[in-house]
PDB file of C-alpha atoms in Angstrom:
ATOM      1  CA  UNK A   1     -59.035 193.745 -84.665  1.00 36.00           C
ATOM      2  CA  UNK A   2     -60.628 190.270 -84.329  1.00 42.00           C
ATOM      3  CA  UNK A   3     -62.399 189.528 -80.565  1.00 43.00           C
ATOM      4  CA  UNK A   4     -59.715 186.353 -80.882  1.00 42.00           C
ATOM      5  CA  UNK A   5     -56.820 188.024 -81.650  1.00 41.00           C
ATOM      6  CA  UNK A   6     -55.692 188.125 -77.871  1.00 52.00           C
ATOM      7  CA  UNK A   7     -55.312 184.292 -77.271  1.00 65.00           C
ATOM      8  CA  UNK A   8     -52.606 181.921 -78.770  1.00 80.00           C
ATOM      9  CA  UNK A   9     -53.948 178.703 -81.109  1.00 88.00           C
ATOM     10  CA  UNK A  10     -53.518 175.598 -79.100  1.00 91.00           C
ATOM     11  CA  UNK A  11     -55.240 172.137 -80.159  1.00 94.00           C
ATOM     12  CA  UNK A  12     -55.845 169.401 -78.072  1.00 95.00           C
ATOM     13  CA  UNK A  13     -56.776 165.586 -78.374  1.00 96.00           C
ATOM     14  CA  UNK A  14     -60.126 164.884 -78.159  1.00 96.00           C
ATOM     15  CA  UNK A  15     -61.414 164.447 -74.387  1.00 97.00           C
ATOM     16  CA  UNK A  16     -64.564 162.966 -73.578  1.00 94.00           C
ATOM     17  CA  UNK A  17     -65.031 165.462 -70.754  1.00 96.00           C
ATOM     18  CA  UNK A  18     -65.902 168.123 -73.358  1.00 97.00           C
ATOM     19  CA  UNK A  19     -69.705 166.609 -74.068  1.00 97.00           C
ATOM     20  CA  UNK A  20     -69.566 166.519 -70.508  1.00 97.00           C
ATOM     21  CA  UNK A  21     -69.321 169.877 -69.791  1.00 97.00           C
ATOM     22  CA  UNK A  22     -71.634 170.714 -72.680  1.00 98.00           C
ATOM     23  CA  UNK A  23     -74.637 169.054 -70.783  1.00 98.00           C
ATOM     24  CA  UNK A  24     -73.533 170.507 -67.615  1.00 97.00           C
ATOM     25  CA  UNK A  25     -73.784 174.108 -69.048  1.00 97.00           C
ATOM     26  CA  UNK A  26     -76.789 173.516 -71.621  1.00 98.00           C
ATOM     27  CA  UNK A  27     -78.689 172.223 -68.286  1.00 97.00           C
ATOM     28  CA  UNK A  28     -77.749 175.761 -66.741  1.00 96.00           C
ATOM     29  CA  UNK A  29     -78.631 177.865 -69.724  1.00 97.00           C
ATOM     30  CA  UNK A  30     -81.551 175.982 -69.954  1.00 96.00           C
ATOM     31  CA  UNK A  31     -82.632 177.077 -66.357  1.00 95.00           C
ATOM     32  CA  UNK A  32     -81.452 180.543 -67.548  1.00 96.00           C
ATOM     33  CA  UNK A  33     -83.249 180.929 -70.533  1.00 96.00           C
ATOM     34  CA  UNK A  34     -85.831 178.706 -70.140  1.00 92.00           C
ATOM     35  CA  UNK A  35     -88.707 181.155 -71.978  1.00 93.00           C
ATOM     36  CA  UNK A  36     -86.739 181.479 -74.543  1.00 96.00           C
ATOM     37  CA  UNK A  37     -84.834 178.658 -75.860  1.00 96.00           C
ATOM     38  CA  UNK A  38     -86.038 176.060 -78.440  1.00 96.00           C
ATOM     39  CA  UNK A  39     -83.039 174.105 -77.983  1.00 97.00           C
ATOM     40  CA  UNK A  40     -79.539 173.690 -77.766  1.00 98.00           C
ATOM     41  CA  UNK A  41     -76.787 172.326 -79.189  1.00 98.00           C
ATOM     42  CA  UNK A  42     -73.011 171.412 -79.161  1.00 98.00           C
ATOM     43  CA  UNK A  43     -71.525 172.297 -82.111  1.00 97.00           C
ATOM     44  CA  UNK A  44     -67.882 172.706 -83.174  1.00 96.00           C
ATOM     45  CA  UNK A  45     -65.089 170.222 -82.497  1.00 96.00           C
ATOM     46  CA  UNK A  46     -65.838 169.210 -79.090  1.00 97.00           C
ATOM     47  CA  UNK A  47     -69.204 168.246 -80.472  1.00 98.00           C
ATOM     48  CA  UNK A  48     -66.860 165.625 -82.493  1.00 97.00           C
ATOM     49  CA  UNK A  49     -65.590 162.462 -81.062  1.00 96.00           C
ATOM     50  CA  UNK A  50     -62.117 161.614 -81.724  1.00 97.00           C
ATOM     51  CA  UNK A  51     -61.798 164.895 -82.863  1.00 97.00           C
ATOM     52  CA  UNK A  52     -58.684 166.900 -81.923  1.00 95.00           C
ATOM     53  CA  UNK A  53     -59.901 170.875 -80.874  1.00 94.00           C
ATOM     54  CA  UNK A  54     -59.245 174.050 -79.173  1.00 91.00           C
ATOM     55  CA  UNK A  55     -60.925 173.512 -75.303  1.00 93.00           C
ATOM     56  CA  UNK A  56     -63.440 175.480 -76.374  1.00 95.00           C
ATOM     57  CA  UNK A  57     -67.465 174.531 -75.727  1.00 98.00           C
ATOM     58  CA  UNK A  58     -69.397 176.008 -78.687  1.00 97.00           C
ATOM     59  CA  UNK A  59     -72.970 176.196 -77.880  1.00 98.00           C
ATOM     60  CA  UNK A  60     -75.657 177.129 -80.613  1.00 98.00           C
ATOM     61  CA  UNK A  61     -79.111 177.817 -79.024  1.00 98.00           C
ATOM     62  CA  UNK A  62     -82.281 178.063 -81.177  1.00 98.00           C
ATOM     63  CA  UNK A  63     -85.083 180.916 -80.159  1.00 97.00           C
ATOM     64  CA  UNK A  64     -88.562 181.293 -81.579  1.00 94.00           C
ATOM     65  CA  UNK A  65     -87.912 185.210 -82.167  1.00 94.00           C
ATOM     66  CA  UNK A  66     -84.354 186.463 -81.791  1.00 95.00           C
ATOM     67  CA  UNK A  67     -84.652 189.505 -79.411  1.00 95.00           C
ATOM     68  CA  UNK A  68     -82.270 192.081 -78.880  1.00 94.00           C
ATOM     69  CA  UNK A  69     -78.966 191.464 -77.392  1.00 94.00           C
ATOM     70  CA  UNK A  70     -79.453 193.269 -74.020  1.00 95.00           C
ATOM     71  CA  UNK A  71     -82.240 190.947 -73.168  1.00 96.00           C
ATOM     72  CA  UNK A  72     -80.147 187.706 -73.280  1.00 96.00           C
ATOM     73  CA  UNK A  73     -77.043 189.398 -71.823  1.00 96.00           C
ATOM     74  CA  UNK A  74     -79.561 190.456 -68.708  1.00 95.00           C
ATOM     75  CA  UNK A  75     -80.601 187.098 -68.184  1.00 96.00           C
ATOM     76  CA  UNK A  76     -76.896 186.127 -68.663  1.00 96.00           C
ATOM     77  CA  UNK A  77     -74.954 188.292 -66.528  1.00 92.00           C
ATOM     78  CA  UNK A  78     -75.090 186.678 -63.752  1.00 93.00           C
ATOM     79  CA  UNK A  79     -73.573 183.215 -65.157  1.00 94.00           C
ATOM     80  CA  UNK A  80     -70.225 184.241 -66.403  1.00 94.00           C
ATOM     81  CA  UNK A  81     -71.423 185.336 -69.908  1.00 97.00           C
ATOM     82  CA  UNK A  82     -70.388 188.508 -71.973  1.00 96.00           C
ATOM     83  CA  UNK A  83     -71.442 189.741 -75.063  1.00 97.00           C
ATOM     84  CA  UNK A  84     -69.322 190.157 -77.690  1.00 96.00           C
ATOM     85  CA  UNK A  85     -70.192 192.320 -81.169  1.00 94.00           C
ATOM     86  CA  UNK A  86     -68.685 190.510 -84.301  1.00 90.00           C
ATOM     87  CA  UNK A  87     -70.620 192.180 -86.989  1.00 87.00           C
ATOM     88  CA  UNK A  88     -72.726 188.922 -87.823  1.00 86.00           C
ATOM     89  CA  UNK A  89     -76.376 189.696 -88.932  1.00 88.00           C
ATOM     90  CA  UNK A  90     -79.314 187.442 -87.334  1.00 92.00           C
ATOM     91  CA  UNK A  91     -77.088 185.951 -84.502  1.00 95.00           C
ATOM     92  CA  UNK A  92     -76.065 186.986 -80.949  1.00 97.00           C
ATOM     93  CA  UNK A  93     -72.603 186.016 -79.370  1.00 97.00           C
ATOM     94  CA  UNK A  94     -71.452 185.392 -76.218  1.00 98.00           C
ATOM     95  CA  UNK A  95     -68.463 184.379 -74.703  1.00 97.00           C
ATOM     96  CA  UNK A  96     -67.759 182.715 -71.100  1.00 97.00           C
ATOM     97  CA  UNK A  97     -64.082 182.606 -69.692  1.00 94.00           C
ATOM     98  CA  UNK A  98     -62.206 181.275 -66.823  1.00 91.00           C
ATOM     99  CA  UNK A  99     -58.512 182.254 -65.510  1.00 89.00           C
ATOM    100  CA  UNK A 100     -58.415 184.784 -68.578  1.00 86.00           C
ATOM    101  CA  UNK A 101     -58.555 181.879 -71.192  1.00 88.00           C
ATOM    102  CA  UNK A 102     -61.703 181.392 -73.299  1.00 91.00           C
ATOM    103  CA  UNK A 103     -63.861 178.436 -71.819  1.00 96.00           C
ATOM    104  CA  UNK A 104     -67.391 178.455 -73.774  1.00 97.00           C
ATOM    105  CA  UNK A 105     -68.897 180.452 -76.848  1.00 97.00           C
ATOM    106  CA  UNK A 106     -72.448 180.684 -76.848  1.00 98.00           C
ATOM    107  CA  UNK A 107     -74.161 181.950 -80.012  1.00 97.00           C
ATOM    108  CA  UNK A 108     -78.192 182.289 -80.255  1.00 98.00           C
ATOM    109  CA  UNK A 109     -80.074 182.531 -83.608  1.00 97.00           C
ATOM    110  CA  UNK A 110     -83.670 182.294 -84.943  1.00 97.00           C
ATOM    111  CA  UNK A 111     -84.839 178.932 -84.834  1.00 96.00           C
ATOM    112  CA  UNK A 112     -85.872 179.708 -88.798  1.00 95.00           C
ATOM    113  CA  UNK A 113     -82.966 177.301 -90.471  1.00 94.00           C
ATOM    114  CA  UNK A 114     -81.370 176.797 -87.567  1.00 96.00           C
ATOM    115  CA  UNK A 115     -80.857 173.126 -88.416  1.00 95.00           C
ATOM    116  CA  UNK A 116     -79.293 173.542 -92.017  1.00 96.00           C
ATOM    117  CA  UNK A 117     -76.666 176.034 -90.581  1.00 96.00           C
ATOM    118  CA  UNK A 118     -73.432 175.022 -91.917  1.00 96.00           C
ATOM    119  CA  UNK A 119     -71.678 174.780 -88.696  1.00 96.00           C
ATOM    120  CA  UNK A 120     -74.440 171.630 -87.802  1.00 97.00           C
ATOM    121  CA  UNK A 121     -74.057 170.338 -91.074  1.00 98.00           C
ATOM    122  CA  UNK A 122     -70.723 169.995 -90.764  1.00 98.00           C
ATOM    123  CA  UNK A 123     -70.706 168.728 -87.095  1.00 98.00           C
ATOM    124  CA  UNK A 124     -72.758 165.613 -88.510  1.00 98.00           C
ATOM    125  CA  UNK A 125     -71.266 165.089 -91.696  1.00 98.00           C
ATOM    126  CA  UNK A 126     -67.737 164.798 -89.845  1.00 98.00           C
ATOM    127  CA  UNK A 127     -69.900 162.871 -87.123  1.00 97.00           C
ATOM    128  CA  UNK A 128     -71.019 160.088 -90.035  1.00 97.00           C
ATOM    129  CA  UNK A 129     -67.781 160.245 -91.510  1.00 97.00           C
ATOM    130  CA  UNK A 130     -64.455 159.452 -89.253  1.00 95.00           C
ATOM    131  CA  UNK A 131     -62.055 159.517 -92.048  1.00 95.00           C
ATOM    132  CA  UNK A 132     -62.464 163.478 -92.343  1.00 97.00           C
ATOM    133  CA  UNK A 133     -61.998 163.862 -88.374  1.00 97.00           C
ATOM    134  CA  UNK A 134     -58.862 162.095 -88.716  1.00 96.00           C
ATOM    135  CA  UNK A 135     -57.714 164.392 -91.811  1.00 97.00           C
ATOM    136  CA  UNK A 136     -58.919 167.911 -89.911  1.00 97.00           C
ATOM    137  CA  UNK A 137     -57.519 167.136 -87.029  1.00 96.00           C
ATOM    138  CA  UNK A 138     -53.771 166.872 -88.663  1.00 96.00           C
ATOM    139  CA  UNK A 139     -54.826 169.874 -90.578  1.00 97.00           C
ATOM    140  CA  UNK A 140     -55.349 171.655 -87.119  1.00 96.00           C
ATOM    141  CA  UNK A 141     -52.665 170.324 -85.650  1.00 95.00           C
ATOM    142  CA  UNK A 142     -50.301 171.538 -88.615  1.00 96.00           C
ATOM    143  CA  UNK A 143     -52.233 175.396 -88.778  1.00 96.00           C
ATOM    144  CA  UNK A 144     -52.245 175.802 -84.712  1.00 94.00           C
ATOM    145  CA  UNK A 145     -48.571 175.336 -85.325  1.00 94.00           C
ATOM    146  CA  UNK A 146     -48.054 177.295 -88.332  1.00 95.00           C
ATOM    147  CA  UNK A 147     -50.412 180.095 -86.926  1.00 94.00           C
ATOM    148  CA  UNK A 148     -50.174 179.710 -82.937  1.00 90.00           C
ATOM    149  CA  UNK A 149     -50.036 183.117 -82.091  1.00 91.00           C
ATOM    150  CA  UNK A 150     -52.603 184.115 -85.567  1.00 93.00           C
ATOM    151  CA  UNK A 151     -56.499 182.786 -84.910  1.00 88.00           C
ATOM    152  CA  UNK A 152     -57.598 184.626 -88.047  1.00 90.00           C
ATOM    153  CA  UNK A 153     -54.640 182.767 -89.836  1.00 94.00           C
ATOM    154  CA  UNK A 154     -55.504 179.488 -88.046  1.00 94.00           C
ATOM    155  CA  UNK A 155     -59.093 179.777 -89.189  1.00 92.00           C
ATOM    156  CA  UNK A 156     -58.047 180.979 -92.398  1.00 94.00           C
ATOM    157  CA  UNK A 157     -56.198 177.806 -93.052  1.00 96.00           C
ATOM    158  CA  UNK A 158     -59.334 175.243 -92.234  1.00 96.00           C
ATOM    159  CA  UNK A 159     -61.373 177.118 -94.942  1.00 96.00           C
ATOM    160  CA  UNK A 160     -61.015 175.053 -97.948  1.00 97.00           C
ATOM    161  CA  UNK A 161     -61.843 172.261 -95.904  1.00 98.00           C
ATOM    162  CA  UNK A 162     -64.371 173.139 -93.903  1.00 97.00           C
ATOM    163  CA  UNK A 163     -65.897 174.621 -97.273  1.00 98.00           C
ATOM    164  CA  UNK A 164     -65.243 170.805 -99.275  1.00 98.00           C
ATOM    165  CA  UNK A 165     -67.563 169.118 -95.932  1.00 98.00           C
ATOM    166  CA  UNK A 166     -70.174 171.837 -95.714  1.00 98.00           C
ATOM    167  CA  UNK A 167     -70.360 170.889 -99.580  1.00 98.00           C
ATOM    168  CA  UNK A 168     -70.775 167.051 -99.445  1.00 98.00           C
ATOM    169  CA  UNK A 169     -72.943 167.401 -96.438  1.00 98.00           C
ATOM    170  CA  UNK A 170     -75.122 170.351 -98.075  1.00 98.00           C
ATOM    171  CA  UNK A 171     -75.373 167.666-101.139  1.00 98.00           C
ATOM    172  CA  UNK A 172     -76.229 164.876 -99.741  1.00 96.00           C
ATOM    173  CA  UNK A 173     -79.370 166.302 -98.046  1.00 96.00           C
ATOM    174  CA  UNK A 174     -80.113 168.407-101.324  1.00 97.00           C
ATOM    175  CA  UNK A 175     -79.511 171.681 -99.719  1.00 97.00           C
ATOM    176  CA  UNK A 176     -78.057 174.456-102.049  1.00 97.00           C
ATOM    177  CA  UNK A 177     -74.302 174.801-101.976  1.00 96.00           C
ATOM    178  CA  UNK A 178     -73.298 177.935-100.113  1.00 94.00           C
ATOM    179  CA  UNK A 179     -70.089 179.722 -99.093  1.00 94.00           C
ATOM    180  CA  UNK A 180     -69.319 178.744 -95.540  1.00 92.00           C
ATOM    181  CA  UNK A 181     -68.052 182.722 -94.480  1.00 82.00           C
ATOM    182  CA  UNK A 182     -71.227 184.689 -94.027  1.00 63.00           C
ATOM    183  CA  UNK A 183     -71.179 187.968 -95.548  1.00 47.00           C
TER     184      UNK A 183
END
């Protein structure tokens, strides 16, 4: 079973409050993990403007060495984190909730290609490129409805296009194409 399986798919207009709350809780992360951190980004589609989303804060932090997962959850317990194992390689995952619903997802990687991760190169490309926030955000709209109560369906349903923007993005800064599910 998926660690999203428990929620229902619901997507929301974009709100301006949600790079709002990303600086809020990057400043607090960065007083948290301070020795550790390279930097930090938003990423996902509240990183997007005018992009409709899930309320969902997606935080990608860069590390010089990427430690074990027991010595960021330490350092995190305290702040609402949790970790969460999703079979990933080279990452570490952690989720922050309030009232039950999911609030912010926090994942930490090696600072080693950290900034041609497809996630970042898509945040920019769709950044540069308002046409495509204006077609994903129908396509979310029409999959949250189609898969409300199914986030492996729902996320099933963006690949294609999330695959087609990695693509162009990857291109256009002469990276090597590369599948956009990680094995």
């Amino acid at each position: 079973m998926s660690a999203q399986q428990h929620y229902s798919v619901k997507v929301y207009p974009y709100s301006s409050d949600w790079s709002m709350e990303f600086e809020k809780e990057k400043e607090r992360l960065l007083e948290i993990l301070a020795s550790y951190v390279v930097t930090i980004e938003h990423t996902g589609s509240t990183s997007i403007p005018n992009q409709d989303a899930k309320p969902i804060i997606d935080i990608f932090a860069a590390v010089h060495t990427l430690l074990d997962e027991q010595t960021y959850g330490n350092l995190l317990s305290n702040s609402g984190y949790r970790y969460i194992e999703t079979g990933m390689t080279g990452r570490h995952f952690f989720v922050k909730e309030h009232a039950g619903a999911r609030t912010h997802h926090l994942h930490i990687f090696p600072l080693d290609g950290f900034y041609e991760r497809n996630e970042l190169l898509f945040r920019d490309y769709l950044r540069a490129h308002p046409d495509f926030v204006k077609e994903y955000g129908e396509l979310k709209r029409s999959l949250a409805e189609q898969y409300h109560s199914d986030p492996d369906g729902y996320t099933r349903g963006k690949t294609a296009f999330i695959q087609r923007v990695v693509d162009l993005a990857r291109t256009e800064r002469g990276l090597p194409l590369q599948n956009v599910w990680e094995d």
